[in-house]
JSON list of C-alpha atoms in Angstrom, two decimals:
[
{"chain": "A", "resi": 1, "resn": "MET", "atom": "CA", "xyz": [0.00, 0.00, 0.00]},
{"chain": "A", "resi": 2, "resn": "LEU", "atom": "CA", "xyz": [1.28, 3.45, -0.93]},
{"chain": "A", "resi": 3, "resn": "LYS", "atom": "CA", "xyz": [2.36, 5.46, 2.08]},
{"chain": "A", "resi": 4, "resn": "LYS", "atom": "CA", "xyz": [0.62, 8.79, 2.69]},
{"chain": "A", "resi": 5, "resn": "ARG", "atom": "CA", "xyz": [2.91, 11.81, 2.84]},
{"chain": "A", "resi": 6, "resn": "ILE", "atom": "CA", "xyz": [3.06, 14.52, 5.49]},
{"chain": "A", "resi": 7, "resn": "ILE", "atom": "CA", "xyz": [4.22, 17.84, 4.08]},
{"chain": "A", "resi": 8, "resn": "VAL", "atom": "CA", "xyz": [5.07, 21.00, 6.01]},
{"chain": "A", "resi": 9, "resn": "CYS", "atom": "CA", "xyz": [4.40, 24.36, 4.41]},
{"chain": "A", "resi": 10, "resn": "LEU", "atom": "CA", "xyz": [6.47, 27.45, 5.08]},
{"chain": "A", "resi": 11, "resn": "ASP", "atom": "CA", "xyz": [4.60, 30.61, 4.01]},
{"chain": "A", "resi": 12, "resn": "VAL", "atom": "CA", "xyz": [7.36, 33.17, 3.53]},
{"chain": "A", "resi": 13, "resn": "LYS", "atom": "CA", "xyz": [6.95, 36.95, 3.50]},
{"chain": "A", "resi": 14, "resn": "ASP", "atom": "CA", "xyz": [9.89, 39.37, 3.43]},
{"chain": "A", "resi": 15, "resn": "GLY", "atom": "CA", "xyz": [12.30, 36.51, 4.17]},
{"chain": "A", "resi": 16, "resn": "ARG", "atom": "CA", "xyz": [10.46, 35.26, 7.27]},
{"chain": "A", "resi": 17, "resn": "THR", "atom": "CA", "xyz": [8.03, 32.40, 7.87]},
{"chain": "A", "resi": 18, "resn": "THR", "atom": "CA", "xyz": [4.54, 33.70, 8.64]},
{"chain": "A", "resi": 19, "resn": "LYS", "atom": "CA", "xyz": [1.14, 32.24, 9.46]},
{"chain": "A", "resi": 20, "resn": "GLY", "atom": "CA", "xyz": [-2.31, 33.68, 8.93]},
{"chain": "A", "resi": 21, "resn": "VAL", "atom": "CA", "xyz": [-5.95, 32.58, 8.96]},
{"chain": "A", "resi": 22, "resn": "LYS", "atom": "CA", "xyz": [-7.90, 32.43, 5.67]},
{"chain": "A", "resi": 23, "resn": "PHE", "atom": "CA", "xyz": [-4.94, 34.20, 4.02]},
{"chain": "A", "resi": 24, "resn": "LEU", "atom": "CA", "xyz": [-5.21, 37.24, 6.33]},
{"chain": "A", "resi": 25, "resn": "ASN", "atom": "CA", "xyz": [-3.37, 38.78, 9.32]},
{"chain": "A", "resi": 26, "resn": "ASN", "atom": "CA", "xyz": [-0.10, 36.91, 8.85]},
{"chain": "A", "resi": 27, "resn": "ILE", "atom": "CA", "xyz": [2.29, 37.09, 11.80]},
{"chain": "A", "resi": 28, "resn": "ASP", "atom": "CA", "xyz": [6.04, 36.42, 11.88]},
{"chain": "A", "resi": 29, "resn": "ILE", "atom": "CA", "xyz": [6.82, 33.00, 13.38]},
{"chain": "A", "resi": 30, "resn": "GLY", "atom": "CA", "xyz": [10.48, 32.43, 12.58]},
{"chain": "A", "resi": 31, "resn": "ASP", "atom": "CA", "xyz": [13.38, 31.88, 10.23]},
{"chain": "A", "resi": 32, "resn": "PRO", "atom": "CA", "xyz": [12.53, 29.56, 7.30]},
{"chain": "A", "resi": 33, "resn": "VAL", "atom": "CA", "xyz": [16.05, 28.11, 7.14]},
{"chain": "A", "resi": 34, "resn": "ASP", "atom": "CA", "xyz": [16.07, 27.10, 10.82]},
{"chain": "A", "resi": 35, "resn": "MET", "atom": "CA", "xyz": [12.50, 25.80, 10.61]},
{"chain": "A", "resi": 36, "resn": "ALA", "atom": "CA", "xyz": [13.23, 23.71, 7.51]},
{"chain": "A", "resi": 37, "resn": "ASN", "atom": "CA", "xyz": [16.16, 22.10, 9.29]},
{"chain": "A", "resi": 38, "resn": "GLU", "atom": "CA", "xyz": [14.03, 21.32, 12.36]},
{"chain": "A", "resi": 39, "resn": "TYR", "atom": "CA", "xyz": [11.20, 19.70, 10.36]},
{"chain": "A", "resi": 40, "resn": "TYR", "atom": "CA", "xyz": [13.69, 17.69, 8.32]},
{"chain": "A", "resi": 41, "resn": "LYS", "atom": "CA", "xyz": [15.20, 16.33, 11.55]},
{"chain": "A", "resi": 42, "resn": "GLN", "atom": "CA", "xyz": [11.69, 15.50, 12.81]},
{"chain": "A", "resi": 43, "resn": "GLY", "atom": "CA", "xyz": [11.11, 13.29, 9.75]},
{"chain": "A", "resi": 44, "resn": "VAL", "atom": "CA", "xyz": [8.82, 15.30, 7.46]},
{"chain": "A", "resi": 45, "resn": "ASP", "atom": "CA", "xyz": [8.34, 13.65, 4.05]},
{"chain": "A", "resi": 46, "resn": "GLU", "atom": "CA", "xyz": [8.43, 16.84, 1.97]},
{"chain": "A", "resi": 47, "resn": "LEU", "atom": "CA", "xyz": [8.73, 20.58, 2.41]},
{"chain": "A", "resi": 48, "resn": "VAL", "atom": "CA", "xyz": [6.88, 23.34, 0.56]},
{"chain": "A", "resi": 49, "resn": "PHE", "atom": "CA", "xyz": [8.10, 26.94, 0.47]},
{"chain": "A", "resi": 50, "resn": "TYR", "atom": "CA", "xyz": [5.57, 29.57, -0.66]},
{"chain": "A", "resi": 51, "resn": "ASP", "atom": "CA", "xyz": [6.61, 33.15, -1.22]},
{"chain": "A", "resi": 52, "resn": "ILE", "atom": "CA", "xyz": [3.16, 34.54, -0.47]},
{"chain": "A", "resi": 53, "resn": "MET", "atom": "CA", "xyz": [3.82, 38.09, -1.73]},
{"chain": "A", "resi": 54, "resn": "ALA", "atom": "CA", "xyz": [5.78, 37.41, -4.95]},
{"chain": "A", "resi": 55, "resn": "SER", "atom": "CA", "xyz": [2.84, 37.33, -7.39]},
{"chain": "A", "resi": 56, "resn": "ALA", "atom": "CA", "xyz": [1.03, 40.22, -5.73]},
{"chain": "A", "resi": 57, "resn": "ARG", "atom": "CA", "xyz": [4.20, 42.32, -5.92]},
{"chain": "A", "resi": 58, "resn": "GLY", "atom": "CA", "xyz": [4.99, 41.19, -9.46]},
{"chain": "A", "resi": 59, "resn": "ARG", "atom": "CA", "xyz": [8.44, 39.74, -8.74]},
{"chain": "A", "resi": 60, "resn": "GLY", "atom": "CA", "xyz": [10.14, 36.39, -9.13]},
{"chain": "A", "resi": 61, "resn": "PRO", "atom": "CA", "xyz": [11.38, 33.88, -6.53]},
{"chain": "A", "resi": 62, "resn": "ILE", "atom": "CA", "xyz": [14.00, 34.79, -3.88]},
{"chain": "A", "resi": 63, "resn": "LEU", "atom": "CA", "xyz": [16.70, 32.41, -5.08]},
{"chain": "A", "resi": 64, "resn": "ASP", "atom": "CA", "xyz": [19.29, 32.96, -2.33]},
{"chain": "A", "resi": 65, "resn": "LEU", "atom": "CA", "xyz": [16.76, 32.14, 0.41]},
{"chain": "A", "resi": 66, "resn": "ILE", "atom": "CA", "xyz": [15.49, 29.10, -1.55]},
{"chain": "A", "resi": 67, "resn": "SER", "atom": "CA", "xyz": [19.08, 27.87, -1.85]},
{"chain": "A", "resi": 68, "resn": "LYS", "atom": "CA", "xyz": [19.67, 28.27, 1.90]},
{"chain": "A", "resi": 69, "resn": "VAL", "atom": "CA", "xyz": [16.50, 26.31, 2.73]},
{"chain": "A", "resi": 70, "resn": "ALA", "atom": "CA", "xyz": [17.37, 23.61, 0.17]},
{"chain": "A", "resi": 71, "resn": "SER", "atom": "CA", "xyz": [20.78, 23.15, 1.80]},
{"chain": "A", "resi": 72, "resn": "GLN", "atom": "CA", "xyz": [19.04, 22.08, 5.05]},
{"chain": "A", "resi": 73, "resn": "VAL", "atom": "CA", "xyz": [16.74, 19.37, 3.67]},
{"chain": "A", "resi": 74, "resn": "PHE", "atom": "CA", "xyz": [17.40, 16.12, 1.79]},
{"chain": "A", "resi": 75, "resn": "ILE", "atom": "CA", "xyz": [13.80, 15.33, 0.89]},
{"chain": "A", "resi": 76, "resn": "PRO", "atom": "CA", "xyz": [11.57, 16.56, -1.95]},
{"chain": "A", "resi": 77, "resn": "PHE", "atom": "CA", "xyz": [11.37, 20.35, -1.79]},
{"chain": "A", "resi": 78, "resn": "CYS", "atom": "CA", "xyz": [8.72, 22.35, -3.66]},
{"chain": "A", "resi": 79, "resn": "VAL", "atom": "CA", "xyz": [8.82, 26.12, -4.20]},
{"chain": "A", "resi": 80, "resn": "GLY", "atom": "CA", "xyz": [5.97, 28.41, -5.20]},
{"chain": "A", "resi": 81, "resn": "GLY", "atom": "CA", "xyz": [5.34, 32.12, -5.55]},
{"chain": "A", "resi": 82, "resn": "GLY", "atom": "CA", "xyz": [6.15, 34.42, -8.45]},
{"chain": "A", "resi": 83, "resn": "ILE", "atom": "CA", "xyz": [7.31, 31.67, -10.82]},
{"chain": "A", "resi": 84, "resn": "GLY", "atom": "CA", "xyz": [6.11, 33.09, -14.13]},
{"chain": "A", "resi": 85, "resn": "SER", "atom": "CA", "xyz": [8.48, 31.87, -16.81]},
{"chain": "A", "resi": 86, "resn": "ILE", "atom": "CA", "xyz": [10.55, 28.89, -17.93]},
{"chain": "A", "resi": 87, "resn": "GLU", "atom": "CA", "xyz": [13.62, 30.79, -16.75]},
{"chain": "A", "resi": 88, "resn": "ASP", "atom": "CA", "xyz": [12.05, 31.18, -13.28]},
{"chain": "A", "resi": 89, "resn": "ILE", "atom": "CA", "xyz": [11.38, 27.42, -13.18]},
{"chain": "A", "resi": 90, "resn": "ARG", "atom": "CA", "xyz": [14.94, 26.64, -14.27]},
{"chain": "A", "resi": 91, "resn": "SER", "atom": "CA", "xyz": [16.56, 29.01, -11.76]},
{"chain": "A", "resi": 92, "resn": "THR", "atom": "CA", "xyz": [14.36, 27.71, -8.92]},
{"chain": "A", "resi": 93, "resn": "ILE", "atom": "CA", "xyz": [15.31, 24.10, -9.67]},
{"chain": "A", "resi": 94, "resn": "LEU", "atom": "CA", "xyz": [18.98, 25.09, -9.94]},
{"chain": "A", "resi": 95, "resn": "ALA", "atom": "CA", "xyz": [18.64, 26.77, -6.52]},
{"chain": "A", "resi": 96, "resn": "GLY", "atom": "CA", "xyz": [17.74, 23.37, -5.05]},
{"chain": "A", "resi": 97, "resn": "ALA", "atom": "CA", "xyz": [14.01, 22.75, -5.55]},
{"chain": "A", "resi": 98, "resn": "GLU", "atom": "CA", "xyz": [12.81, 19.40, -6.93]},
{"chain": "A", "resi": 99, "resn": "LYS", "atom": "CA", "xyz": [9.40, 20.83, -7.87]},
{"chain": "A", "resi": 100, "resn": "VAL", "atom": "CA", "xyz": [7.83, 24.19, -8.59]},
{"chain": "A", "resi": 101, "resn": "SER", "atom": "CA", "xyz": [4.27, 25.16, -7.70]},
{"chain": "A", "resi": 102, "resn": "LEU", "atom": "CA", "xyz": [2.47, 27.24, -10.31]},
{"chain": "A", "resi": 103, "resn": "ASN", "atom": "CA", "xyz": [-0.62, 28.98, -9.01]},
{"chain": "A", "resi": 104, "resn": "SER", "atom": "CA", "xyz": [-1.52, 32.53, -10.11]},
{"chain": "A", "resi": 105, "resn": "GLN", "atom": "CA", "xyz": [0.95, 32.40, -12.98]},
{"chain": "A", "resi": 106, "resn": "ALA", "atom": "CA", "xyz": [-0.58, 29.15, -14.28]},
{"chain": "A", "resi": 107, "resn": "VAL", "atom": "CA", "xyz": [-4.01, 30.78, -14.41]},
{"chain": "A", "resi": 108, "resn": "LYS", "atom": "CA", "xyz": [-2.62, 33.80, -16.24]},
{"chain": "A", "resi": 109, "resn": "ASN", "atom": "CA", "xyz": [-0.51, 31.69, -18.62]},
{"chain": "A", "resi": 110, "resn": "PRO", "atom": "CA", "xyz": [-1.62, 28.02, -18.82]},
{"chain": "A", "resi": 111, "resn": "GLU", "atom": "CA", "xyz": [1.05, 27.37, -21.48]},
{"chain": "A", "resi": 112, "resn": "LEU", "atom": "CA", "xyz": [3.62, 27.62, -18.68]},
{"chain": "A", "resi": 113, "resn": "ILE", "atom": "CA", "xyz": [2.34, 24.27, -17.33]},
{"chain": "A", "resi": 114, "resn": "THR", "atom": "CA", "xyz": [2.75, 22.60, -20.72]},
{"chain": "A", "resi": 115, "resn": "GLU", "atom": "CA", "xyz": [6.16, 24.06, -21.45]},
{"chain": "A", "resi": 116, "resn": "GLY", "atom": "CA", "xyz": [7.41, 23.39, -17.92]},
{"chain": "A", "resi": 117, "resn": "ALA", "atom": "CA", "xyz": [6.29, 19.76, -18.07]},
{"chain": "A", "resi": 118, "resn": "ARG", "atom": "CA", "xyz": [7.84, 19.30, -21.53]},
{"chain": "A", "resi": 119, "resn": "ILE", "atom": "CA", "xyz": [11.23, 20.67, -20.48]},
{"chain": "A", "resi": 120, "resn": "PHE", "atom": "CA", "xyz": [11.52, 19.51, -16.87]},
{"chain": "A", "resi": 121, "resn": "GLY", "atom": "CA", "xyz": [9.02, 16.60, -16.66]},
{"chain": "A", "resi": 122, "resn": "ASN", "atom": "CA", "xyz": [5.51, 16.39, -15.22]},
{"chain": "A", "resi": 123, "resn": "GLN", "atom": "CA", "xyz": [6.89, 15.41, -11.81]},
{"chain": "A", "resi": 124, "resn": "CYS", "atom": "CA", "xyz": [8.45, 18.87, -11.49]},
{"chain": "A", "resi": 125, "resn": "ILE", "atom": "CA", "xyz": [5.27, 20.83, -12.22]},
{"chain": "A", "resi": 126, "resn": "VAL", "atom": "CA", "xyz": [2.78, 21.17, -9.36]},
{"chain": "A", "resi": 127, "resn": "LEU", "atom": "CA", "xyz": [-0.50, 23.04, -9.73]},
{"chain": "A", "resi": 128, "resn": "GLY", "atom": "CA", "xyz": [-1.12, 25.17, -6.67]},
{"chain": "A", "resi": 129, "resn": "MET", "atom": "CA", "xyz": [-4.84, 25.90, -6.43]},
{"chain": "A", "resi": 130, "resn": "ASP", "atom": "CA", "xyz": [-6.59, 28.18, -3.94]},
{"chain": "A", "resi": 131, "resn": "ALA", "atom": "CA", "xyz": [-10.32, 27.49, -3.93]},
{"chain": "A", "resi": 132, "resn": "ALA", "atom": "CA", "xyz": [-13.29, 28.77, -1.93]},
{"chain": "A", "resi": 133, "resn": "LYS", "atom": "CA", "xyz": [-16.96, 27.83, -1.76]},
{"chain": "A", "resi": 134, "resn": "ASP", "atom": "CA", "xyz": [-19.06, 29.59, -4.40]},
{"chain": "A", "resi": 135, "resn": "ASP", "atom": "CA", "xyz": [-22.54, 28.35, -5.25]},
{"chain": "A", "resi": 136, "resn": "SER", "atom": "CA", "xyz": [-22.40, 30.09, -8.63]},
{"chain": "A", "resi": 137, "resn": "ALA", "atom": "CA", "xyz": [-19.53, 27.81, -9.78]},
{"chain": "A", "resi": 138, "resn": "PRO", "atom": "CA", "xyz": [-20.56, 24.48, -11.40]},
{"chain": "A", "resi": 139, "resn": "SER", "atom": "CA", "xyz": [-18.67, 22.38, -8.82]},
{"chain": "A", "resi": 140, "resn": "GLY", "atom": "CA", "xyz": [-19.55, 24.71, -5.93]},
{"chain": "A", "resi": 141, "resn": "TYR", "atom": "CA", "xyz": [-15.96, 25.99, -5.65]},
{"chain": "A", "resi": 142, "resn": "ARG", "atom": "CA", "xyz": [-14.17, 28.85, -7.38]},
{"chain": "A", "resi": 143, "resn": "VAL", "atom": "CA", "xyz": [-10.45, 29.47, -7.99]},
{"chain": "A", "resi": 144, "resn": "TYR", "atom": "CA", "xyz": [-8.73, 32.54, -6.51]},
{"chain": "A", "resi": 145, "resn": "ILE", "atom": "CA", "xyz": [-5.28, 33.92, -7.34]},
{"chain": "A", "resi": 146, "resn": "ASN", "atom": "CA", "xyz": [-2.71, 36.40, -5.97]},
{"chain": "A", "resi": 147, "resn": "GLY", "atom": "CA", "xyz": [-2.69, 34.85, -2.51]},
{"chain": "A", "resi": 148, "resn": "GLY", "atom": "CA", "xyz": [-6.46, 34.48, -2.37]},
{"chain": "A", "resi": 149, "resn": "ARG", "atom": "CA", "xyz": [-7.04, 38.17, -3.10]},
{"chain": "A", "resi": 150, "resn": "VAL", "atom": "CA", "xyz": [-8.42, 37.95, -6.64]},
{"chain": "A", "resi": 151, "resn": "LYS", "atom": "CA", "xyz": [-11.51, 35.97, -7.69]},
{"chain": "A", "resi": 152, "resn": "THR", "atom": "CA", "xyz": [-11.33, 34.28, -11.11]},
{"chain": "A", "resi": 153, "resn": "ASP", "atom": "CA", "xyz": [-14.02, 32.93, -13.43]},
{"chain": "A", "resi": 154, "resn": "LEU", "atom": "CA", "xyz": [-12.51, 29.44, -13.14]},
{"chain": "A", "resi": 155, "resn": "ASP", "atom": "CA", "xyz": [-14.41, 26.55, -11.59]},
{"chain": "A", "resi": 156, "resn": "ALA", "atom": "CA", "xyz": [-12.15, 24.53, -9.27]},
{"chain": "A", "resi": 157, "resn": "LEU", "atom": "CA", "xyz": [-12.92, 21.09, -10.74]},
{"chain": "A", "resi": 158, "resn": "GLU", "atom": "CA", "xyz": [-12.72, 22.25, -14.35]},
{"chain": "A", "resi": 159, "resn": "TRP", "atom": "CA", "xyz": [-9.39, 24.00, -13.71]},
{"chain": "A", "resi": 160, "resn": "ALA", "atom": "CA", "xyz": [-7.91, 20.97, -11.92]},
{"chain": "A", "resi": 161, "resn": "LYS", "atom": "CA", "xyz": [-8.80, 18.69, -14.86]},
{"chain": "A", "resi": 162, "resn": "LYS", "atom": "CA", "xyz": [-7.52, 21.18, -17.42]},
{"chain": "A", "resi": 163, "resn": "ALA", "atom": "CA", "xyz": [-4.22, 21.72, -15.58]},
{"chain": "A", "resi": 164, "resn": "VAL", "atom": "CA", "xyz": [-3.58, 17.97, -15.45]},
{"chain": "A", "resi": 165, "resn": "SER", "atom": "CA", "xyz": [-4.36, 17.67, -19.16]},
{"chain": "A", "resi": 166, "resn": "LEU", "atom": "CA", "xyz": [-1.80, 20.45, -19.76]},
{"chain": "A", "resi": 167, "resn": "GLY", "atom": "CA", "xyz": [0.89, 18.53, -17.86]},
{"chain": "A", "resi": 168, "resn": "ALA", "atom": "CA", "xyz": [0.65, 19.20, -14.12]},
{"chain": "A", "resi": 169, "resn": "GLY", "atom": "CA", "xyz": [1.96, 16.14, -12.27]},
{"chain": "A", "resi": 170, "resn": "GLU", "atom": "CA", "xyz": [0.49, 16.94, -8.86]},
{"chain": "A", "resi": 171, "resn": "ILE", "atom": "CA", "xyz": [-2.05, 19.31, -7.29]},
{"chain": "A", "resi": 172, "resn": "VAL", "atom": "CA", "xyz": [-1.76, 21.15, -3.99]},
{"chain": "A", "resi": 173, "resn": "LEU", "atom": "CA", "xyz": [-5.38, 21.92, -3.21]},
{"chain": "A", "resi": 174, "resn": "ASN", "atom": "CA", "xyz": [-5.81, 24.68, -0.67]},
{"chain": "A", "resi": 175, "resn": "SER", "atom": "CA", "xyz": [-9.18, 25.51, 0.84]},
{"chain": "A", "resi": 176, "resn": "ILE", "atom": "CA", "xyz": [-9.31, 29.25, 1.54]},
{"chain": "A", "resi": 177, "resn": "ASP", "atom": "CA", "xyz": [-12.34, 28.69, 3.80]},
{"chain": "A", "resi": 178, "resn": "ALA", "atom": "CA", "xyz": [-10.43, 26.23, 6.02]},
{"chain": "A", "resi": 179, "resn": "ASP", "atom": "CA", "xyz": [-6.95, 27.81, 5.83]},
{"chain": "A", "resi": 180, "resn": "GLY", "atom": "CA", "xyz": [-5.37, 28.35, 9.25]},
{"chain": "A", "resi": 181, "resn": "THR", "atom": "CA", "xyz": [-8.59, 27.54, 11.12]},
{"chain": "A", "resi": 182, "resn": "LYS", "atom": "CA", "xyz": [-7.31, 24.19, 12.48]},
{"chain": "A", "resi": 183, "resn": "CYS", "atom": "CA", "xyz": [-10.93, 22.97, 12.26]},
{"chain": "A", "resi": 184, "resn": "GLY", "atom": "CA", "xyz": [-10.38, 20.23, 9.68]},
{"chain": "A", "resi": 185, "resn": "TYR", "atom": "CA", "xyz": [-9.81, 19.98, 5.95]},
{"chain": "A", "resi": 186, "resn": "GLU", "atom": "CA", "xyz": [-12.41, 20.59, 3.23]},
{"chain": "A", "resi": 187, "resn": "ILE", "atom": "CA", "xyz": [-13.27, 16.92, 2.72]},
{"chain": "A", "resi": 188, "resn": "ASN", "atom": "CA", "xyz": [-15.87, 17.40, -0.04]},
{"chain": "A", "resi": 189, "resn": "LEU", "atom": "CA", "xyz": [-13.61, 19.58, -2.18]},
{"chain": "A", "resi": 190, "resn": "THR", "atom": "CA", "xyz": [-10.62, 17.27, -1.71]},
{"chain": "A", "resi": 191, "resn": "LYS", "atom": "CA", "xyz": [-12.57, 14.12, -2.51]},
{"chain": "A", "resi": 192, "resn": "MET", "atom": "CA", "xyz": [-14.15, 15.68, -5.60]},
{"chain": "A", "resi": 193, "resn": "ILE", "atom": "CA", "xyz": [-10.79, 16.71, -7.06]},
{"chain": "A", "resi": 194, "resn": "SER", "atom": "CA", "xyz": [-9.05, 13.45, -6.03]},
{"chain": "A", "resi": 195, "resn": "GLU", "atom": "CA", "xyz": [-11.69, 11.32, -7.74]},
{"chain": "A", "resi": 196, "resn": "ASN", "atom": "CA", "xyz": [-11.54, 13.29, -10.98]},
{"chain": "A", "resi": 197, "resn": "VAL", "atom": "CA", "xyz": [-7.81, 13.57, -11.70]},
{"chain": "A", "resi": 198, "resn": "ASP", "atom": "CA", "xyz": [-5.18, 10.86, -12.13]},
{"chain": "A", "resi": 199, "resn": "VAL", "atom": "CA", "xyz": [-2.32, 12.67, -10.36]},
{"chain": "A", "resi": 200, "resn": "PRO", "atom": "CA", "xyz": [-1.59, 12.93, -6.62]},
{"chain": "A", "resi": 201, "resn": "VAL", "atom": "CA", "xyz": [-3.67, 15.48, -4.70]},
{"chain": "A", "resi": 202, "resn": "ILE", "atom": "CA", "xyz": [-2.25, 17.17, -1.60]},
{"chain": "A", "resi": 203, "resn": "ALA", "atom": "CA", "xyz": [-4.89, 18.50, 0.81]},
{"chain": "A", "resi": 204, "resn": "SER", "atom": "CA", "xyz": [-4.10, 21.88, 2.31]},
{"chain": "A", "resi": 205, "resn": "GLY", "atom": "CA", "xyz": [-5.89, 24.17, 4.74]},
{"chain": "A", "resi": 206, "resn": "GLY", "atom": "CA", "xyz": [-7.48, 23.32, 8.06]},
{"chain": "A", "resi": 207, "resn": "GLY", "atom": "CA", "xyz": [-5.28, 20.67, 9.66]},
{"chain": "A", "resi": 208, "resn": "GLY", "atom": "CA", "xyz": [-5.46, 20.97, 13.45]},
{"chain": "A", "resi": 209, "resn": "THR", "atom": "CA", "xyz": [-5.26, 17.40, 14.80]},
{"chain": "A", "resi": 210, "resn": "PRO", "atom": "CA", "xyz": [-3.96, 14.04, 13.54]},
{"chain": "A", "resi": 211, "resn": "GLY", "atom": "CA", "xyz": [-7.63, 13.04, 13.26]},
{"chain": "A", "resi": 212, "resn": "HIS", "atom": "CA", "xyz": [-8.18, 15.78, 10.69]},
{"chain": "A", "resi": 213, "resn": "LEU", "atom": "CA", "xyz": [-5.30, 14.37, 8.62]},
{"chain": "A", "resi": 214, "resn": "ALA", "atom": "CA", "xyz": [-6.69, 10.85, 8.90]},
{"chain": "A", "resi": 215, "resn": "ASP", "atom": "CA", "xyz": [-10.10, 12.09, 7.68]},
{"chain": "A", "resi": 216, "resn": "VAL", "atom": "CA", "xyz": [-8.76, 13.84, 4.58]},
{"chain": "A", "resi": 217, "resn": "LEU", "atom": "CA", "xyz": [-6.34, 11.02, 3.73]},
{"chain": "A", "resi": 218, "resn": "LYS", "atom": "CA", "xyz": [-9.07, 8.38, 4.05]},
{"chain": "A", "resi": 219, "resn": "GLU", "atom": "CA", "xyz": [-12.44, 10.01, 3.28]},
{"chain": "A", "resi": 220, "resn": "GLY", "atom": "CA", "xyz": [-11.02, 12.82, 1.16]},
{"chain": "A", "resi": 221, "resn": "LYS", "atom": "CA", "xyz": [-8.82, 10.34, -0.75]},
{"chain": "A", "resi": 222, "resn": "ALA", "atom": "CA", "xyz": [-5.86, 12.73, -0.65]},
{"chain": "A", "resi": 223, "resn": "ASP", "atom": "CA", "xyz": [-2.39, 11.32, -1.33]},
{"chain": "A", "resi": 224, "resn": "ALA", "atom": "CA", "xyz": [-0.77, 13.70, 1.15]},
{"chain": "A", "resi": 225, "resn": "ALA", "atom": "CA", "xyz": [-1.70, 16.26, 3.80]},
{"chain": "A", "resi": 226, "resn": "LEU", "atom": "CA", "xyz": [-0.03, 19.63, 4.05]},
{"chain": "A", "resi": 227, "resn": "ILE", "atom": "CA", "xyz": [0.29, 21.11, 7.53]},
{"chain": "A", "resi": 228, "resn": "ALA", "atom": "CA", "xyz": [1.57, 24.35, 9.01]},
{"chain": "A", "resi": 229, "resn": "SER", "atom": "CA", "xyz": [-0.14, 25.70, 12.16]},
{"chain": "A", "resi": 230, "resn": "MET", "atom": "CA", "xyz": [-0.12, 22.29, 13.87]},
{"chain": "A", "resi": 231, "resn": "VAL", "atom": "CA", "xyz": [3.65, 22.08, 13.98]},
{"chain": "A", "resi": 232, "resn": "HIS", "atom": "CA", "xyz": [4.51, 25.80, 13.86]},
{"chain": "A", "resi": 233, "resn": "SER", "atom": "CA", "xyz": [2.62, 26.23, 17.15]},
{"chain": "A", "resi": 234, "resn": "GLY", "atom": "CA", "xyz": [4.61, 23.44, 18.81]},
{"chain": "A", "resi": 235, "resn": "ALA", "atom": "CA", "xyz": [1.41, 21.53, 19.60]},
{"chain": "A", "resi": 236, "resn": "TYR", "atom": "CA", "xyz": [2.65, 18.54, 17.59]},
{"chain": "A", "resi": 237, "resn": "THR", "atom": "CA", "xyz": [5.86, 17.16, 16.11]},
{"chain": "A", "resi": 238, "resn": "ILE", "atom": "CA", "xyz": [6.07, 15.29, 12.81]},
{"chain": "A", "resi": 239, "resn": "GLY", "atom": "CA", "xyz": [6.85, 12.13, 14.78]},
{"chain": "A", "resi": 240, "resn": "SER", "atom": "CA", "xyz": [3.83, 12.43, 17.06]},
{"chain": "A", "resi": 241, "resn": "ILE", "atom": "CA", "xyz": [1.52, 13.08, 14.09]},
{"chain": "A", "resi": 242, "resn": "LYS", "atom": "CA", "xyz": [2.85, 10.04, 12.20]},
{"chain": "A", "resi": 243, "resn": "ASN", "atom": "CA", "xyz": [2.52, 7.80, 15.26]},
{"chain": "A", "resi": 244, "resn": "ASP", "atom": "CA", "xyz": [-1.09, 8.91, 15.74]},
{"chain": "A", "resi": 245, "resn": "LEU", "atom": "CA", "xyz": [-1.86, 8.36, 12.04]},
{"chain": "A", "resi": 246, "resn": "ASN", "atom": "CA", "xyz": [-0.34, 4.90, 12.22]},
{"chain": "A", "resi": 247, "resn": "LYS", "atom": "CA", "xyz": [-2.65, 4.06, 15.14]},
{"chain": "A", "resi": 248, "resn": "LEU", "atom": "CA", "xyz": [-5.59, 5.41, 13.10]},
{"chain": "A", "resi": 249, "resn": "GLY", "atom": "CA", "xyz": [-4.77, 2.98, 10.29]},
{"chain": "A", "resi": 250, "resn": "VAL", "atom": "CA", "xyz": [-3.20, 5.45, 7.88]},
{"chain": "A", "resi": 251, "resn": "PRO", "atom": "CA", "xyz": [-0.03, 4.07, 6.20]},
{"chain": "A", "resi": 252, "resn": "VAL", "atom": "CA", "xyz": [2.82, 6.54, 6.77]},
{"chain": "A", "resi": 253, "resn": "ARG", "atom": "CA", "xyz": [6.62, 6.45, 6.72]},
{"chain": "A", "resi": 254, "resn": "LEU", "atom": "CA", "xyz": [7.64, 6.05, 10.36]}
]
């Protein structure tokens, strides 16, 4: 049986790790290089680094900081935020990332997914998708860009399917409604996307207890769960989460 992955997300703003709720009121919680090293030592399966202001400010990735974080971890490392060209993808991978997450830039220029997958391989191209409930969208969920600030006319399910057809090898699916609440993942949204695409889906937004992770990995059919607040707060370690998941019948790398 395939093991489920636990992924820690570092939301980075002005060179520091931050945490907010529903994409708002982010507070400084530490140095991303030190935090990456700590989570690596705790046994996290993968690490994601999001520059949450890059797209909104119209700039590319901070390569020197990405390189410093990459030097601390020897696991898959994904970087997102402001990656808007093939050159940005190349320089981010050369700085030490195994994967790049295309979110706002993929919506603005879907060809970037296709070209990125052709040059670097599907496994390198991750679709980052921020979705929120919207009854006017066919699936009931709408896609937002620029760090959740800008509403698009894209339906979440339609965009997920299209992005995979263009070459995305994985989807990080973030629920804006659940983000930072620690009240549980958006199971319906996650299950709907997972059942309709043939690439791994990573659930993001809402993880507060190991039980929440078990729910989204089982009921939501996610391949991995992305966490932030749970471990940033010190309430849990990666080891304690994995031990609890193991007891709950979820196959994880111990």
